[in-house]
Amino acid sequence: MANRDFEIIIVGAGPAGLTAGLYAGRSKLKVVCFEKLAPGGEILNTEHVEDYPGFELIGGPELAQKFTDHAMKFGLKIEMEEVEEVRKDGDDFVVKTDMGEYRAGAVIYTPGGYPRKLEIPGEEEYAGKGVSYCALCDGAFFQDEVITVIGGGNSAVEEAQFLTKYGSKVYLVHRRQGFRAHAVALDKLKDNDKVEFILDSVAEEVVGDDKEMKALRVRNVKTGETTEVAANGLFVFIGFIPNTDLIKDPVEKDESGFIITDQNMETNIPGLFVAGDCRSQLIRQITNACGDATTAAVAAEKYLEAQEDAKKSSAAAAAS
Ligand code: NAP
């Protein structure tokens, strides 16, 4: 334990990583957070956040800066290094980055993930100007507007239902007739008067002017016919890809590839804690990422204390 570089290493400086860093810093632990890009994570790509308590409306980058400043004020070191590997080595963890190798007693793993993209023309151009990957975050910006949703899984079906709270009309575009979504949720959506299904169809292009999206061009895969659906919003729910590959030990995951933890955010690998978007959970929001990261930081501290106590007990037993 003496040769550890840090007590805790945090992987990823999104809301979860920065919150874990804040709590670990406040506990005066020797902690570092490695981030490959800029601190803030996914909220850096979010124009407005209006569901973080205490801030009715705040820019994503501004909230990211507040998280960063707050954590650093309490001693968190943020290093711009890309983590390549996390593995257990005896009682320690070894975290390999593009700049070196570091040992720690515990790891809080918070690198998030990313929504699968359609990769069609206009998708990137109109991101934040009509195109979104989060209904809870952005739905309210589409009050009384026409919204398109892509996907046939539970996320698409549930979020399409949610978006009918705001949109005057919601089109669900799915590439085949069959759905992966639960039948109950699907039936409920079919009963919703605001919803129209466009099946056997794929999105081909997001069309708009220099300010915002105006329509979605879709192609029927059976007839080849192309139509333009006039809409101001496009919500894409075709899967979310968690960043779990850096962990080299066999960490337990759910059927969708998200990491399973106990209520202390600890995985099946003792000392490896997970919070944020790559954790198996019901929703992926800033609020629960922060809450779970708080638990992870406190649990990691207790884990290190227990490890230290066990070491002292075995040293005392050996001496007697
Ligand atoms: P998902 O279940 O993998 O569904 C993705 C959907 O997107 C599928 O319908 C798929 O079509 C479609 N798709 C994939 N790539 C596409 C592309 N390039 N173009 C057009 N369509 C594409 O993903 P998810 O809905 O995000 O759910 C992820 C996991 O979380 C699932 O296990 C889901 O059950 C779970 N989840 C559960 C709940 C709940 O229980 N309340 C809520 C949300 C999510 P095909 O079907 O044709 O492949």
Coordinates of N, CA and C in Angstrom, one line a residue, residues 34-242:
F34 N -8.7 11.3 -14.0 CA -8.2 11.4 -15.4 C -9.3 11.6 -16.4
E35 N -9.0 12.5 -17.3 CA -10.0 12.9 -18.3 C -9.3 13.0 -19.6
K36 N -9.9 12.4 -20.7 CA -9.1 12.5 -22.0 C -9.4 13.8 -22.8
L37 N -10.6 14.4 -22.5 CA -11.0 15.6 -23.3 C -11.0 16.8 -22.3
A38 N -12.2 17.4 -22.1 CA -12.3 18.5 -21.2 C -13.3 18.0 -20.1
P39 N -13.1 18.5 -18.8 CA -14.0 18.1 -17.8 C -15.4 18.6 -18.1
G40 N -16.4 17.8 -17.7 CA -17.8 18.1 -18.0 C -18.6 17.0 -18.6
G41 N -17.9 16.2 -19.4 CA -18.6 15.0 -20.0 C -19.7 15.4 -20.9
E42 N -20.8 14.6 -21.0 CA -21.9 14.8 -21.9 C -22.5 16.2 -21.8
I43 N -22.5 16.8 -20.6 CA -23.2 18.1 -20.5 C -22.5 19.2 -21.3
L44 N -21.3 19.0 -21.7 CA -20.6 19.9 -22.6 C -21.3 20.0 -23.9
N45 N -22.0 18.9 -24.3 CA -22.7 18.8 -25.6 C -24.2 19.2 -25.4
T46 N -24.6 19.7 -24.3 CA -26.0 20.0 -24.0 C -26.1 21.5 -23.9
E47 N -26.9 22.1 -24.8 CA -27.0 23.5 -24.8 C -27.6 24.1 -23.5
H48 N -28.7 23.5 -23.1 CA -29.4 24.0 -21.9 C -29.7 22.8 -21.0
V49 N -29.5 23.1 -19.7 CA -30.0 22.1 -18.7 C -31.1 22.7 -17.9
E50 N -32.2 22.1 -17.8 CA -33.3 22.7 -17.0 C -33.9 21.7 -16.0
D51 N -33.2 20.6 -15.7 CA -33.7 19.7 -14.8 C -32.6 19.4 -13.7
Y52 N -31.7 20.3 -13.5 CA -30.8 20.1 -12.4 C -31.2 21.0 -11.2
P53 N -31.6 20.5 -10.1 CA -32.3 21.3 -9.1 C -31.5 22.5 -8.7
G54 N -32.1 23.6 -8.5 CA -31.5 24.8 -8.1 C -31.1 25.7 -9.2
F55 N -31.1 25.1 -10.4 CA -30.8 25.9 -11.6 C -32.0 25.7 -12.6
E56 N -32.8 26.7 -12.7 CA -34.0 26.5 -13.6 C -33.6 26.3 -15.0
L57 N -32.6 27.1 -15.4 CA -32.1 27.0 -16.8 C -30.6 27.4 -16.7
I58 N -29.7 26.5 -17.1 CA -28.3 26.8 -17.2 C -27.7 26.2 -18.4
G59 N -26.7 26.8 -19.0 CA -26.0 26.2 -20.1 C -25.2 25.0 -19.7
G60 N -25.2 24.0 -20.5 CA -24.4 22.8 -20.2 C -23.0 23.1 -19.9
P61 N -22.3 23.8 -20.7 CA -20.9 24.1 -20.5 C -20.7 24.9 -19.2
E62 N -21.7 25.8 -18.9 CA -21.5 26.6 -17.6 C -21.7 25.7 -16.4
L63 N -22.6 24.8 -16.5 CA -22.8 23.8 -15.3 C -21.5 23.0 -15.2
A64 N -21.0 22.5 -16.3 CA -19.7 21.7 -16.3 C -18.6 22.5 -15.6
Q65 N -18.5 23.8 -15.9 CA -17.5 24.6 -15.3 C -17.7 24.7 -13.8
K66 N -18.9 24.9 -13.4 CA -19.3 25.0 -12.0 C -18.9 23.7 -11.2
F67 N -19.2 22.5 -11.8 CA -18.8 21.2 -11.2 C -17.3 21.2 -11.1
T68 N -16.6 21.6 -12.1 CA -15.1 21.4 -12.1 C -14.5 22.3 -11.1
D69 N -15.0 23.6 -11.1 CA -14.4 24.6 -10.1 C -14.6 24.1 -8.7
H70 N -15.9 23.6 -8.4 CA -16.2 23.2 -7.1 C -15.4 22.0 -6.6
A71 N -15.2 21.0 -7.5 CA -14.4 19.9 -7.1 C -12.9 20.3 -6.9
M72 N -12.4 21.1 -7.8 CA -11.0 21.5 -7.6 C -10.8 22.4 -6.4
K73 N -11.8 23.1 -6.0 CA -11.7 24.0 -4.8 C -11.4 23.1 -3.6
F74 N -11.9 21.8 -3.6 CA -11.7 20.9 -2.5 C -10.6 19.9 -2.7
G75 N -9.7 20.3 -3.7 CA -8.5 19.5 -3.8 C -8.4 18.5 -4.9
L76 N -9.5 18.3 -5.7 CA -9.4 17.3 -6.7 C -8.4 17.8 -7.8
K77 N -7.5 16.8 -8.1 CA -6.5 17.1 -9.2 C -7.2 16.5 -10.5
I78 N -7.3 17.2 -11.6 CA -7.8 16.7 -12.8 C -6.6 16.7 -13.8
E79 N -6.3 15.5 -14.3 CA -5.2 15.3 -15.2 C -5.7 15.0 -16.6
M80 N -5.2 15.7 -17.6 CA -5.7 15.4 -19.0 C -4.9 14.2 -19.5
E81 N -5.3 13.0 -19.1 CA -4.6 11.8 -19.6 C -5.7 10.9 -20.0
E82 N -5.5 10.1 -21.1 CA -6.5 9.2 -21.6 C -6.2 7.8 -20.9
V83 N -7.2 7.4 -20.2 CA -7.1 6.0 -19.5 C -7.2 4.9 -20.6
E84 N -6.3 4.0 -20.6 CA -6.3 2.9 -21.5 C -6.6 1.6 -20.9
E85 N -6.4 1.5 -19.6 CA -6.6 0.2 -18.9 C -6.8 0.3 -17.4
V86 N -7.7 -0.4 -16.9 CA -7.9 -0.5 -15.4 C -7.8 -2.0 -15.0
R87 N -6.9 -2.3 -14.1 CA -6.8 -3.7 -13.8 C -6.4 -3.9 -12.3
K88 N -6.9 -5.0 -11.7 CA -6.6 -5.2 -10.3 C -5.2 -5.9 -10.2
D89 N -4.4 -5.6 -9.2 CA -3.1 -6.2 -9.1 C -2.9 -6.4 -7.6
G90 N -3.3 -7.6 -7.1 CA -3.3 -7.8 -5.6 C -4.4 -6.9 -5.0
D91 N -4.0 -6.2 -3.9 CA -4.9 -5.3 -3.3 C -5.0 -3.9 -4.0
D92 N -4.2 -3.7 -5.0 CA -4.1 -2.4 -5.7 C -4.9 -2.5 -7.0
F93 N -5.1 -1.3 -7.5 CA -5.5 -1.2 -8.9 C -4.4 -0.5 -9.7
V94 N -4.2 -0.9 -10.9 CA -3.3 -0.3 -11.8 C -4.1 0.4 -12.9
V95 N -3.9 1.7 -13.0 CA -4.5 2.4 -14.1 C -3.5 2.9 -15.1
K96 N -3.6 2.5 -16.3 CA -2.6 2.8 -17.3 C -3.2 3.9 -18.2
T97 N -2.5 5.0 -18.4 CA -3.0 6.1 -19.2 C -2.0 6.2 -20.4
D98 N -2.3 7.2 -21.3 CA -1.4 7.4 -22.4 C -0.1 8.1 -21.9
M99 N 0.0 8.4 -20.6 CA 1.2 9.1 -20.1 C 1.9 8.3 -19.0
G100 N 1.3 7.3 -18.5 CA 2.0 6.5 -17.4 C 1.1 5.5 -16.8
E101 N 1.6 4.9 -15.7 CA 0.9 3.9 -15.0 C 0.8 4.3 -13.5
Y102 N -0.3 4.2 -12.9 CA -0.5 4.6 -11.5 C -1.2 3.6 -10.7
R103 N -0.8 3.5 -9.4 CA -1.4 2.6 -8.5 C -2.3 3.3 -7.5
A104 N -3.5 2.6 -7.2 CA -4.4 3.2 -6.2 C -5.1 2.1 -5.5
G105 N -5.7 2.4 -4.3 CA -6.4 1.4 -3.5 C -7.8 1.2 -4.0
A106 N -8.4 2.2 -4.6 CA -9.7 2.0 -5.1 C -9.9 2.8 -6.4
V107 N -10.8 2.4 -7.3 CA -11.1 3.2 -8.5 C -12.6 3.5 -8.5
I108 N -12.9 4.7 -8.9 CA -14.3 5.1 -9.1 C -14.4 5.3 -10.7
Y109 N -15.1 4.5 -11.3 CA -15.1 4.4 -12.8 C -16.3 5.1 -13.3
T110 N -16.1 6.3 -13.9 CA -17.2 7.1 -14.4 C -17.0 7.6 -15.8
P111 N -16.7 6.8 -16.8 CA -16.4 7.4 -18.1 C -17.7 7.5 -19.0
G112 N -18.8 7.1 -18.4 CA -20.1 7.4 -19.2 C -20.2 6.5 -20.4
G113 N -20.8 7.1 -21.4 CA -21.0 6.3 -22.7 C -21.5 7.3 -23.7
Y114 N -22.1 6.8 -24.7 CA -22.5 7.7 -25.8 C -23.7 7.1 -26.5
P115 N -24.7 8.0 -26.9 CA -25.8 7.5 -27.6 C -25.4 7.1 -29.1
R116 N -25.9 6.0 -29.5 CA -25.6 5.6 -30.9 C -26.2 6.6 -31.8
K117 N -25.4 6.9 -32.8 CA -25.8 8.0 -33.8 C -26.4 7.3 -35.0
L118 N -27.2 8.1 -35.7 CA -27.8 7.6 -37.0 C -26.7 7.6 -38.1
E119 N -25.9 8.6 -38.0 CA -24.8 8.9 -39.0 C -25.4 9.2 -40.4
I120 N -26.4 10.1 -40.4 CA -27.0 10.6 -41.6 C -26.7 12.1 -41.8
P121 N -26.8 12.6 -43.0 CA -26.5 14.0 -43.3 C -27.5 14.9 -42.4
G122 N -26.9 15.9 -41.9 CA -27.7 16.9 -41.1 C -27.8 16.5 -39.6
E123 N -27.5 15.3 -39.2 CA -27.6 14.9 -37.8 C -26.7 15.7 -36.9
E124 N -25.4 15.8 -37.4 CA -24.5 16.6 -36.6 C -24.7 18.1 -36.7
E125 N -25.0 18.5 -37.9 CA -25.3 20.0 -38.2 C -26.4 20.5 -37.3
Y126 N -27.5 19.7 -37.1 CA -28.6 20.2 -36.3 C -28.7 19.7 -34.9
A127 N -27.6 19.1 -34.4 CA -27.5 18.7 -33.0 C -27.7 19.9 -32.2
G128 N -28.6 19.9 -31.2 CA -28.9 21.1 -30.4 C -29.8 22.1 -31.1
K129 N -30.1 21.9 -32.4 CA -31.0 22.8 -33.2 C -32.1 22.0 -33.7
G130 N -32.5 21.0 -32.9 CA -33.6 20.1 -33.4 C -33.3 18.7 -33.1
V131 N -32.0 18.3 -33.3 CA -31.6 16.9 -33.0 C -31.2 16.7 -31.6
S132 N -31.8 15.7 -30.9 CA -31.4 15.5 -29.5 C -31.4 14.0 -29.3
Y133 N -30.7 13.6 -28.2 CA -30.6 12.2 -27.8 C -31.2 12.0 -26.3
C134 N -31.8 13.1 -25.8 CA -32.3 13.0 -24.5 C -33.7 13.7 -24.3
A135 N -34.8 13.0 -24.2 CA -36.1 13.6 -24.1 C -36.3 14.3 -22.8
L136 N -35.8 13.7 -21.7 CA -36.0 14.4 -20.4 C -35.3 15.8 -20.4
C137 N -34.1 15.8 -21.1 CA -33.3 17.0 -21.1 C -33.9 18.1 -22.0
D138 N -34.3 17.7 -23.2 CA -34.7 18.6 -24.2 C -36.1 18.7 -24.6
G139 N -37.0 17.7 -24.1 CA -38.4 17.7 -24.6 C -39.1 19.0 -24.4
A140 N -38.9 19.7 -23.3 CA -39.7 20.9 -23.0 C -39.4 22.0 -24.0
F141 N -38.3 21.9 -24.8 CA -38.0 22.9 -25.8 C -38.9 22.8 -27.0
F142 N -39.7 21.7 -27.1 CA -40.5 21.4 -28.3 C -42.0 21.5 -28.0
Q143 N -42.3 22.5 -27.1 CA -43.7 22.7 -26.8 C -44.6 23.0 -28.0
D144 N -45.6 22.2 -28.3 CA -46.5 22.4 -29.4 C -45.8 22.3 -30.8
E145 N -44.7 21.6 -30.8 CA -44.1 21.5 -32.1 C -44.2 20.0 -32.6
V146 N -43.8 19.8 -33.8 CA -43.9 18.4 -34.3 C -42.5 17.7 -34.1
I147 N -42.6 16.5 -33.6 CA -41.4 15.8 -33.1 C -41.3 14.5 -33.9
T148 N -40.1 14.1 -34.3 CA -39.9 12.8 -34.8 C -39.0 12.0 -33.8
V149 N -39.3 10.7 -33.7 CA -38.5 9.9 -32.8 C -38.1 8.7 -33.6
I150 N -36.8 8.2 -33.4 CA -36.3 7.1 -34.2 C -36.0 5.9 -33.2
G151 N -36.4 4.7 -33.6 CA -36.1 3.5 -32.8 C -37.3 2.7 -32.5
G152 N -37.0 1.4 -32.1 CA -38.1 0.5 -31.8 C -37.9 -0.2 -30.5
G153 N -37.0 0.3 -29.7 CA -36.7 -0.3 -28.4 C -37.5 0.4 -27.3
N154 N -37.3 -0.1 -26.1 CA -38.0 0.6 -24.9 C -37.7 2.1 -24.8
S155 N -36.5 2.5 -25.1 CA -36.2 3.9 -25.0 C -37.0 4.7 -25.9
A156 N -37.0 4.3 -27.2 CA -37.8 5.1 -28.2 C -39.3 5.1 -27.9
V157 N -39.8 4.0 -27.5 CA -41.3 3.9 -27.2 C -41.6 4.7 -25.9
E158 N -40.8 4.6 -24.9 CA -41.1 5.3 -23.6 C -40.9 6.8 -23.8
E159 N -39.8 7.1 -24.5 CA -39.5 8.6 -24.7 C -40.5 9.2 -25.7
A160 N -41.0 8.5 -26.7 CA -42.0 9.0 -27.6 C -43.3 9.4 -26.8
Q161 N -43.6 8.4 -25.9 CA -44.8 8.7 -25.0 C -44.6 10.0 -24.2
F162 N -43.4 10.1 -23.6 CA -43.0 11.2 -22.8 C -43.1 12.5 -23.6
L163 N -42.6 12.4 -24.8 CA -42.6 13.7 -25.7 C -44.0 14.1 -26.1
T164 N -45.0 13.3 -26.0 CA -46.4 13.8 -26.3 C -46.8 14.8 -25.3
K165 N -46.2 14.9 -24.1 CA -46.5 15.9 -23.1 C -46.3 17.3 -23.7
Y166 N -45.3 17.3 -24.6 CA -44.9 18.6 -25.2 C -45.3 18.8 -26.6
G167 N -45.0 17.8 -27.5 CA -45.2 18.0 -28.9 C -46.7 18.0 -29.3
S168 N -47.0 18.7 -30.4 CA -48.4 18.7 -30.9 C -48.6 17.4 -31.6
K169 N -47.5 16.8 -32.1 CA -47.6 15.5 -32.8 C -46.3 14.8 -32.7
V170 N -46.3 13.5 -32.5 CA -45.0 12.8 -32.4 C -45.1 11.6 -33.4
Y171 N -44.1 11.6 -34.4 CA -44.0 10.5 -35.3 C -42.9 9.5 -34.8
L172 N -43.3 8.3 -34.7 CA -42.3 7.3 -34.4 C -41.8 6.6 -35.6
V173 N -40.6 6.7 -36.0 CA -40.1 6.1 -37.2 C -39.2 4.9 -36.8
H174 N -39.6 3.8 -37.4 CA -38.9 2.5 -37.0 C -38.6 1.7 -38.3
R175 N -37.5 1.0 -38.3 CA -37.0 0.5 -39.6 C -37.7 -0.9 -40.0
R176 N -38.5 -1.4 -39.1 CA -39.3 -2.6 -39.4 C -40.7 -2.6 -38.7
Q177 N -41.4 -3.7 -38.8 CA -42.8 -3.7 -38.2 C -42.6 -4.2 -36.8
G178 N -41.7 -5.1 -36.5 CA -41.6 -5.6 -35.1 C -40.8 -4.7 -34.2
F179 N -41.2 -4.7 -32.9 CA -40.5 -3.8 -31.9 C -39.8 -4.7 -30.8
R180 N -38.7 -4.1 -30.4 CA -38.1 -4.7 -29.2 C -38.8 -4.3 -27.9
A181 N -39.4 -3.2 -28.0 CA -40.0 -2.6 -26.8 C -41.1 -3.5 -26.1
H182 N -41.3 -3.4 -24.8 CA -42.3 -4.2 -24.1 C -43.7 -3.9 -24.7
A183 N -44.5 -4.9 -24.9 CA -45.8 -4.8 -25.5 C -46.7 -3.8 -24.8
V184 N -46.6 -3.8 -23.5 CA -47.5 -2.9 -22.7 C -47.2 -1.4 -23.1
A185 N -45.9 -1.1 -23.1 CA -45.6 0.3 -23.4 C -45.9 0.6 -24.9
L186 N -45.7 -0.3 -25.7 CA -46.1 -0.2 -27.2 C -47.6 0.1 -27.4
D187 N -48.4 -0.8 -26.7 CA -49.8 -0.6 -26.8 C -50.3 0.8 -26.3
K188 N -49.7 1.2 -25.2 CA -50.1 2.5 -24.7 C -49.7 3.6 -25.7
L189 N -48.6 3.5 -26.4 CA -48.2 4.5 -27.3 C -49.2 4.4 -28.5
K190 N -49.6 3.2 -28.9 CA -50.5 3.1 -30.1 C -51.8 3.8 -29.8
D191 N -52.2 3.8 -28.5 CA -53.5 4.4 -28.1 C -53.4 5.9 -28.0
N192 N -52.2 6.4 -28.1 CA -52.1 7.9 -27.9 C -52.4 8.6 -29.2
D193 N -53.4 9.5 -29.2 CA -53.9 10.2 -30.4 C -52.8 11.1 -31.0
K194 N -51.9 11.5 -30.2 CA -50.9 12.4 -30.8 C -49.8 11.7 -31.6
V195 N -49.8 10.3 -31.5 CA -48.7 9.6 -32.1 C -49.1 8.9 -33.5
E196 N -48.2 9.0 -34.4 CA -48.3 8.3 -35.7 C -47.1 7.5 -35.9
F197 N -47.3 6.3 -36.3 CA -46.1 5.4 -36.6 C -45.7 5.4 -38.1
I198 N -44.5 5.5 -38.3 CA -44.0 5.4 -39.7 C -43.0 4.2 -39.7
L199 N -43.6 3.1 -40.2 CA -42.8 1.8 -40.0 C -42.1 1.4 -41.3
D200 N -41.3 0.4 -41.2 CA -40.5 0.0 -42.4 C -39.7 1.1 -43.0
S201 N -39.3 2.1 -42.2 CA -38.7 3.3 -42.7 C -37.5 3.7 -42.0
V202 N -36.5 4.3 -42.7 CA -35.3 4.7 -42.1 C -35.1 6.2 -42.4
A203 N -34.5 6.9 -41.4 CA -34.2 8.3 -41.6 C -33.0 8.5 -42.6
E204 N -33.2 9.4 -43.5 CA -32.1 9.5 -44.5 C -31.4 10.9 -44.3
E205 N -32.1 11.9 -44.0 CA -31.5 13.2 -43.9 C -32.3 14.2 -43.0
V206 N -31.6 15.0 -42.2 CA -32.2 16.0 -41.4 C -32.1 17.3 -42.3
V207 N -33.2 17.9 -42.5 CA -33.3 19.1 -43.4 C -33.6 20.3 -42.6
G208 N -33.0 21.4 -42.9 CA -33.4 22.7 -42.2 C -32.7 23.9 -42.9
D209 N -32.9 25.1 -42.2 CA -32.3 26.3 -42.7 C -31.0 26.5 -41.8
D210 N -30.5 27.7 -41.9 CA -29.2 27.9 -41.2 C -29.4 28.1 -39.6
K211 N -30.7 28.1 -39.2 CA -31.0 28.2 -37.8 C -31.4 26.9 -37.1
E212 N -32.3 26.2 -37.8 CA -32.9 25.0 -37.1 C -33.4 23.9 -38.1
M213 N -33.6 22.8 -37.5 CA -34.2 21.7 -38.3 C -35.6 22.0 -38.7
K214 N -36.0 21.6 -40.0 CA -37.4 21.9 -40.5 C -38.1 20.6 -40.8
A215 N -37.3 19.5 -41.2 CA -38.0 18.3 -41.6 C -37.0 17.1 -41.5
L216 N -37.6 15.9 -41.5 CA -36.8 14.7 -41.6 C -37.2 14.0 -42.9
R217 N -36.2 13.6 -43.6 CA -36.4 12.8 -44.9 C -36.3 11.4 -44.5
V218 N -37.4 10.6 -44.8 CA -37.4 9.2 -44.5 C -37.7 8.4 -45.7
R219 N -37.1 7.2 -45.7 CA -37.3 6.3 -46.9 C -37.9 5.0 -46.4
N220 N -39.0 4.6 -47.1 CA -39.6 3.3 -46.9 C -38.7 2.2 -47.4
V221 N -38.3 1.3 -46.6 CA -37.3 0.3 -47.0 C -38.0 -0.8 -47.9
K222 N -39.3 -0.9 -47.9 CA -40.0 -1.9 -48.7 C -40.3 -1.3 -50.1
T223 N -40.8 0.0 -50.1 CA -41.2 0.5 -51.4 C -40.1 1.4 -52.1
G224 N -39.1 1.8 -51.2 CA -38.1 2.7 -51.7 C -38.6 4.2 -51.8
E225 N -39.8 4.4 -51.5 CA -40.4 5.8 -51.6 C -39.8 6.7 -50.5
T226 N -39.5 7.9 -50.9 CA -38.9 8.9 -49.9 C -39.9 10.0 -49.6
T227 N -40.1 10.3 -48.3 CA -41.0 11.4 -48.0 C -40.3 12.4 -47.0
E228 N -40.8 13.6 -47.0 CA -40.2 14.6 -46.1 C -41.3 14.8 -45.0
V229 N -40.9 14.5 -43.8 CA -41.8 14.8 -42.6 C -41.5 16.1 -42.0
A230 N -42.4 17.1 -42.2 CA -42.2 18.4 -41.6 C -42.1 18.3 -40.1
A231 N -41.0 18.6 -39.4 CA -40.9 18.4 -38.0 C -39.8 19.4 -37.5
N232 N -39.9 19.8 -36.3 CA -38.9 20.7 -35.7 C -37.9 19.9 -34.8
G233 N -38.3 18.7 -34.4 CA -37.5 17.9 -33.5 C -37.2 16.5 -34.0
L234 N -36.0 16.0 -33.7 CA -35.7 14.6 -34.0 C -35.0 14.1 -32.8
F235 N -35.6 13.1 -32.2 CA -35.0 12.4 -31.0 C -34.6 11.0 -31.4
V236 N -33.3 10.7 -31.2 CA -32.7 9.5 -31.7 C -32.5 8.5 -30.5
F237 N -33.2 7.4 -30.5 CA -33.0 6.4 -29.5 C -32.8 5.0 -30.1
I238 N -31.6 4.9 -30.6 CA -31.2 3.6 -31.3 C -30.1 2.9 -30.5
G239 N -30.1 3.1 -29.2 CA -29.1 2.4 -28.3 C -28.1 3.4 -27.7
F240 N -27.6 3.0 -26.6 CA -26.6 3.8 -25.9 C -25.4 2.9 -25.6
I241 N -24.2 3.4 -25.9 CA -23.0 2.5 -25.8 C -22.2 2.9 -24.6
P242 N -22.2 2.1 -23.5 CA -21.4 2.4 -22.3 C -19.9 2.2 -22.6

